[in-house]
Amino acid sequence: MATRPYDVLVIGSGAAGLTAALALAQEHRVLVLAKGALNSGSTAWAQGGIAAVLDAGDTFENHIRDTMIAGAGLNRQETVEFVIERAPQAIERLRELGVPFNTEGPNLHLTREGGHSHRRIVHVDDATGWAVQAALLKAAEEHPNITLLPNHTCIDFITGRHEVRYSGSGRVWGVYALDTLTGRVEAHVAHVTVLASGGAGRCYLFSTAPRGATGDGIAMAWRAGARVGNMEMMQFHPTCLYNLEVKNFLITEAVRGEGGRLINPRTGKRFMEFYDPERLELAPRDIVARAIDSEIKRFGLDYVHLDISHKPADFVTGHFPTIHEKLLSLGIDMTTGPIPVVPAQHYTCGGVMIDLDGRTDLPGLYAAGECTESGLHGANRLASNSLLECFVFGDAAARHILANWDSFEAPPPICPWDESRVTDSDEEVVIKQNWTEIRRFMWNYVGIVRTTKRLERAQHRIKLLNGEVNEYYAHFRVSTDLIELRNLLQSADLIVRSALKRHESRGLHYILDYPDTNQSPTDTVLVP
Ligand code: FAD
Ligand code: SIN
């Protein structure tokens, strides 16, 4: 069954999706679909903050330079300038929506993170994302032109192949989505679709990303014919809490920004001076994550220590109330002792290729946020640049759609979802087994330090699993777990293929067979 057409369909209710929805709703009726709860994406989990040049002593040029240094020169300068110059406006819009950023006298309080040459991170304590998500959701819920539909798992884009009068074109008319409460699959059609479905972090066994970060949108866009870029650039955050019960709790980079030190628990010594003597703990993330990985492997450790207990207790609790409370509940007091930390997957730098207007290769499909490759992050994202990217590109996509509205035709009649050849699954265990297998080999073979041999092993596993998953998908009724498994595998394939194509070490892609960095930076672009 096809639902009533909306003007615009937005996939995802995080920072990118809701920014686009709020701008579009000024003139059009917008439907927002989300998998699970409306606040279950990465946005609500963001801790450190949002990077923006707001201090008189700082400049756009500084922020641009820091972004390009972190990105190891792979960034598109045009995109970097576009985003960074729009940061102050984005912060202003969030303040208008009521985000209670921390202040210092009449100004916003700015904290510091790795790779930034100046203090420029605006934040709400150490739980910035929670406040941003709440403000955006409140505005969207109150907007008469926005309909929010949680618990809808998008499966695939509707294109010319699904028109009742088959055209076979790549024009996107919306999505087929599973209503997880009724178990029915419906066609949601619209004049234009904006993809804002977040990253693919859950391809890895250890990740700070939420459960739903399974690369659904990237895989859907690839299957529909869109190019994806730089998928090998998977960011590992240096400091995820090491705890046997709590597996993916982030310890914000701002802890290091405010003076936290990394210490080898065996030697009791700071070790960053051996890896980056100038920037120490505030070197870009790829360098700090590799340094920790190296210490862990060299000394046979389970974790390293992050210590900020040399600062006054009220300074620590004042800056990091959420983390302090969470750690206390686990028996760790960060005001008196160190925190055990390990690196974990954190951010998907690559994704669906877009231009400065958020346009993908597919007519009728725009994209914004972590699911995209906009050119901002290059080979390694600078801390706190990703929420910023969501606000800037969510807005840019909306503006382009508004300005070109007359060029978008109404959707034609669409075929309903075909369930005539599937039955209920009788072996859910296959899904669970394959999920775990993918995440484990991606962690072991496609992690922080790579080799061609390990990548080829991963590729071999992916080929075998592909046959199994496709057969399962063809025979059984879809569930969210199955949809995600298919996308996780597709995303893993894109990551490994991209990693095998890059014959150099650059930023996050560190491969022992090619330790040098080529002179001219080139994107890894996969074409369907
Ligand atoms: P998300 O916020 O992840 O939203 C994705 C949306 O898509 C969700 O609504 C989800 O339900 C929906 N979706 C996904 N698949 C489907 C599907 N199949 N069908 C329907 N809907 C779907 N960045 C910063 O700049 N500063 C920080 O301080 C910071 N801290 C972070 C801390 C943590 C722990 C993590 C994990 C990330 C952090 N990041 C930070 C990164 C940043 O939070 C994300 O990059 C950003 O929030 C992504 O926003 P988004 O709108 O692109 O996607
Ligand atoms: C953090 O708070 O360390 C995360 C910041 C980011 O991912 O940009």
mmCIF file with all atom_site columns, N, CA and C in Angstrom, residues 27-57:
data_model
loop_
_atom_site.group_PDB
_atom_site.id
_atom_site.type_symbol
_atom_site.label_atom_id
_atom_site.label_alt_id
_atom_site.label_comp_id
_atom_site.label_asym_id
_atom_site.label_entity_id
_atom_site.label_seq_id
_atom_site.pdbx_PDB_ins_code
_atom_site.Cartn_x
_atom_site.Cartn_y
_atom_site.Cartn_z
_atom_site.occupancy
_atom_site.B_iso_or_equiv
_atom_site.pdbx_formal_charge
_atom_site.auth_seq_id
_atom_site.auth_comp_id
_atom_site.auth_asym_id
_atom_site.auth_atom_id
_atom_site.pdbx_PDB_model_num
ATOM 1  N N  . GLU A 1 27 ? 7.552  26.021 3.975  1.00 0.00 ? 27 GLU A N  1
ATOM 2  C CA . GLU A 1 27 ? 6.710  26.081 2.775  1.00 0.00 ? 27 GLU A CA 1
ATOM 3  C C  . GLU A 1 27 ? 6.057  24.762 2.403  1.00 0.00 ? 27 GLU A C  1
ATOM 4  N N  . HIS A 1 28 ? 6.554  23.642 2.950  1.00 0.00 ? 28 HIS A N  1
ATOM 5  C CA . HIS A 1 28 ? 6.072  22.343 2.458  1.00 0.00 ? 28 HIS A CA 1
ATOM 6  C C  . HIS A 1 28 ? 5.713  21.388 3.588  1.00 0.00 ? 28 HIS A C  1
ATOM 7  N N  . ARG A 1 29 ? 4.910  20.371 3.214  1.00 0.00 ? 29 ARG A N  1
ATOM 8  C CA . ARG A 1 29 ? 4.541  19.333 4.189  1.00 0.00 ? 29 ARG A CA 1
ATOM 9  C C  . ARG A 1 29 ? 5.630  18.267 4.200  1.00 0.00 ? 29 ARG A C  1
ATOM 10 N N  . VAL A 1 30 ? 6.167  18.025 5.389  1.00 0.00 ? 30 VAL A N  1
ATOM 11 C CA . VAL A 1 30 ? 7.343  17.158 5.500  1.00 0.00 ? 30 VAL A CA 1
ATOM 12 C C  . VAL A 1 30 ? 7.024  15.943 6.370  1.00 0.00 ? 30 VAL A C  1
ATOM 13 N N  . LEU A 1 31 ? 7.405  14.770 5.885  1.00 0.00 ? 31 LEU A N  1
ATOM 14 C CA . LEU A 1 31 ? 7.296  13.552 6.695  1.00 0.00 ? 31 LEU A CA 1
ATOM 15 C C  . LEU A 1 31 ? 8.702  13.132 7.104  1.00 0.00 ? 31 LEU A C  1
ATOM 16 N N  . VAL A 1 32 ? 8.913  12.906 8.424  1.00 0.00 ? 32 VAL A N  1
ATOM 17 C CA . VAL A 1 32 ? 10.216 12.437 8.909  1.00 0.00 ? 32 VAL A CA 1
ATOM 18 C C  . VAL A 1 32 ? 10.056 11.007 9.402  1.00 0.00 ? 32 VAL A C  1
ATOM 19 N N  . LEU A 1 33 ? 10.833 10.082 8.831  1.00 0.00 ? 33 LEU A N  1
ATOM 20 C CA . LEU A 1 33 ? 10.812 8.690  9.279  1.00 0.00 ? 33 LEU A CA 1
ATOM 21 C C  . LEU A 1 33 ? 12.055 8.412  10.115 1.00 0.00 ? 33 LEU A C  1
ATOM 22 N N  . ALA A 1 34 ? 11.883 7.638  11.187 1.00 0.00 ? 34 ALA A N  1
ATOM 23 C CA . ALA A 1 34 ? 13.054 7.252  11.989 1.00 0.00 ? 34 ALA A CA 1
ATOM 24 C C  . ALA A 1 34 ? 12.923 5.801  12.414 1.00 0.00 ? 34 ALA A C  1
ATOM 25 N N  . LYS A 1 35 ? 14.103 5.174  12.488 1.00 0.00 ? 35 LYS A N  1
ATOM 26 C CA . LYS A 1 35 ? 14.149 3.789  12.933 1.00 0.00 ? 35 LYS A CA 1
ATOM 27 C C  . LYS A 1 35 ? 14.118 3.826  14.465 1.00 0.00 ? 35 LYS A C  1
ATOM 28 N N  . GLY A 1 36 ? 13.202 3.172  15.107 1.00 0.00 ? 36 GLY A N  1
ATOM 29 C CA . GLY A 1 36 ? 13.158 3.222  16.568 1.00 0.00 ? 36 GLY A CA 1
ATOM 30 C C  . GLY A 1 36 ? 12.704 4.590  17.053 1.00 0.00 ? 36 GLY A C  1
ATOM 31 N N  . ALA A 1 37 ? 13.182 4.972  18.263 1.00 0.00 ? 37 ALA A N  1
ATOM 32 C CA . ALA A 1 37 ? 12.759 6.236  18.862 1.00 0.00 ? 37 ALA A CA 1
ATOM 33 C C  . ALA A 1 37 ? 13.349 7.419  18.096 1.00 0.00 ? 37 ALA A C  1
ATOM 34 N N  . LEU A 1 38 ? 12.685 8.570  18.240 1.00 0.00 ? 38 LEU A N  1
ATOM 35 C CA . LEU A 1 38 ? 13.116 9.756  17.482 1.00 0.00 ? 38 LEU A CA 1
ATOM 36 C C  . LEU A 1 38 ? 14.483 10.283 17.938 1.00 0.00 ? 38 LEU A C  1
ATOM 37 N N  . ASN A 1 39 ? 14.882 9.918  19.160 1.00 0.00 ? 39 ASN A N  1
ATOM 38 C CA . ASN A 1 39 ? 16.183 10.420 19.647 1.00 0.00 ? 39 ASN A CA 1
ATOM 39 C C  . ASN A 1 39 ? 17.214 9.301  19.770 1.00 0.00 ? 39 ASN A C  1
ATOM 40 N N  . SER A 1 40 ? 17.083 8.280  18.915 1.00 0.00 ? 40 SER A N  1
ATOM 41 C CA . SER A 1 40 ? 17.994 7.144  19.097 1.00 0.00 ? 40 SER A CA 1
ATOM 42 C C  . SER A 1 40 ? 19.215 7.174  18.174 1.00 0.00 ? 40 SER A C  1
ATOM 43 N N  . GLY A 1 41 ? 19.437 8.266  17.424 1.00 0.00 ? 41 GLY A N  1
ATOM 44 C CA . GLY A 1 41 ? 20.631 8.377  16.580 1.00 0.00 ? 41 GLY A CA 1
ATOM 45 C C  . GLY A 1 41 ? 21.829 8.887  17.392 1.00 0.00 ? 41 GLY A C  1
ATOM 46 N N  . SER A 1 42 ? 22.927 9.140  16.702 1.00 0.00 ? 42 SER A N  1
ATOM 47 C CA . SER A 1 42 ? 24.157 9.595  17.383 1.00 0.00 ? 42 SER A CA 1
ATOM 48 C C  . SER A 1 42 ? 24.007 11.003 17.954 1.00 0.00 ? 42 SER A C  1
ATOM 49 N N  . THR A 1 43 ? 23.132 11.811 17.341 1.00 0.00 ? 43 THR A N  1
ATOM 50 C CA . THR A 1 43 ? 23.052 13.217 17.756 1.00 0.00 ? 43 THR A CA 1
ATOM 51 C C  . THR A 1 43 ? 22.857 13.352 19.256 1.00 0.00 ? 43 THR A C  1
ATOM 52 N N  . ALA A 1 44 ? 21.925 12.557 19.798 1.00 0.00 ? 44 ALA A N  1
ATOM 53 C CA . ALA A 1 44 ? 21.614 12.694 21.223 1.00 0.00 ? 44 ALA A CA 1
ATOM 54 C C  . ALA A 1 44 ? 22.791 12.273 22.098 1.00 0.00 ? 44 ALA A C  1
ATOM 55 N N  . TRP A 1 45 ? 23.735 11.525 21.525 1.00 0.00 ? 45 TRP A N  1
ATOM 56 C CA . TRP A 1 45 ? 24.864 11.016 22.317 1.00 0.00 ? 45 TRP A CA 1
ATOM 57 C C  . TRP A 1 45 ? 26.083 11.930 22.276 1.00 0.00 ? 45 TRP A C  1
ATOM 58 N N  . ALA A 1 46 ? 26.044 12.962 21.452 1.00 0.00 ? 46 ALA A N  1
ATOM 59 C CA . ALA A 1 46 ? 27.232 13.807 21.309 1.00 0.00 ? 46 ALA A CA 1
ATOM 60 C C  . ALA A 1 46 ? 27.567 14.459 22.645 1.00 0.00 ? 46 ALA A C  1
ATOM 61 N N  . GLN A 1 47 ? 28.849 14.486 22.952 1.00 0.00 ? 47 GLN A N  1
ATOM 62 C CA . GLN A 1 47 ? 29.258 15.015 24.255 1.00 0.00 ? 47 GLN A CA 1
ATOM 63 C C  . GLN A 1 47 ? 29.957 16.361 24.120 1.00 0.00 ? 47 GLN A C  1
ATOM 64 N N  . GLY A 1 48 ? 31.104 16.367 23.414 1.00 0.00 ? 48 GLY A N  1
ATOM 65 C CA . GLY A 1 48 ? 32.020 17.510 23.434 1.00 0.00 ? 48 GLY A CA 1
ATOM 66 C C  . GLY A 1 48 ? 31.385 18.822 23.019 1.00 0.00 ? 48 GLY A C  1
ATOM 67 N N  . GLY A 1 49 ? 30.801 18.891 21.811 1.00 0.00 ? 49 GLY A N  1
ATOM 68 C CA . GLY A 1 49 ? 30.163 20.127 21.395 1.00 0.00 ? 49 GLY A CA 1
ATOM 69 C C  . GLY A 1 49 ? 30.217 20.378 19.903 1.00 0.00 ? 49 GLY A C  1
ATOM 70 N N  . ILE A 1 50 ? 30.186 21.652 19.545 1.00 0.00 ? 50 ILE A N  1
ATOM 71 C CA . ILE A 1 50 ? 30.116 22.065 18.138 1.00 0.00 ? 50 ILE A CA 1
ATOM 72 C C  . ILE A 1 50 ? 31.207 23.112 17.902 1.00 0.00 ? 50 ILE A C  1
ATOM 73 N N  . ALA A 1 51 ? 31.997 22.879 16.835 1.00 0.00 ? 51 ALA A N  1
ATOM 74 C CA . ALA A 1 51 ? 33.113 23.798 16.565 1.00 0.00 ? 51 ALA A CA 1
ATOM 75 C C  . ALA A 1 51 ? 32.614 25.016 15.795 1.00 0.00 ? 51 ALA A C  1
ATOM 76 N N  . ALA A 1 52 ? 33.026 26.205 16.243 1.00 0.00 ? 52 ALA A N  1
ATOM 77 C CA . ALA A 1 52 ? 32.663 27.445 15.532 1.00 0.00 ? 52 ALA A CA 1
ATOM 78 C C  . ALA A 1 52 ? 33.624 28.551 15.949 1.00 0.00 ? 52 ALA A C  1
ATOM 79 N N  . VAL A 1 53 ? 33.976 29.388 14.993 1.00 0.00 ? 53 VAL A N  1
ATOM 80 C CA . VAL A 1 53 ? 34.858 30.518 15.299 1.00 0.00 ? 53 VAL A CA 1
ATOM 81 C C  . VAL A 1 53 ? 34.007 31.628 15.911 1.00 0.00 ? 53 VAL A C  1
ATOM 82 N N  . LEU A 1 54 ? 34.157 31.828 17.231 1.00 0.00 ? 54 LEU A N  1
ATOM 83 C CA . LEU A 1 54 ? 33.346 32.831 17.920 1.00 0.00 ? 54 LEU A CA 1
ATOM 84 C C  . LEU A 1 54 ? 34.198 33.763 18.780 1.00 0.00 ? 54 LEU A C  1
ATOM 85 N N  . ASP A 1 55 ? 35.477 33.400 18.893 1.00 0.00 ? 55 ASP A N  1
ATOM 86 C CA . ASP A 1 55 ? 36.348 34.190 19.741 1.00 0.00 ? 55 ASP A CA 1
ATOM 87 C C  . ASP A 1 55 ? 37.094 35.216 18.878 1.00 0.00 ? 55 ASP A C  1
ATOM 88 N N  . ALA A 1 56 ? 37.239 36.424 19.392 1.00 0.00 ? 56 ALA A N  1
ATOM 89 C CA . ALA A 1 56 ? 37.863 37.487 18.596 1.00 0.00 ? 56 ALA A CA 1
ATOM 90 C C  . ALA A 1 56 ? 39.289 37.132 18.178 1.00 0.00 ? 56 ALA A C  1
ATOM 91 N N  . GLY A 1 57 ? 39.977 36.331 18.985 1.00 0.00 ? 57 GLY A N  1
ATOM 92 C CA . GLY A 1 57 ? 41.367 35.970 18.655 1.00 0.00 ? 57 GLY A CA 1
ATOM 93 C C  . GLY A 1 57 ? 41.471 34.835 17.647 1.00 0.00 ? 57 GLY A C  1
#
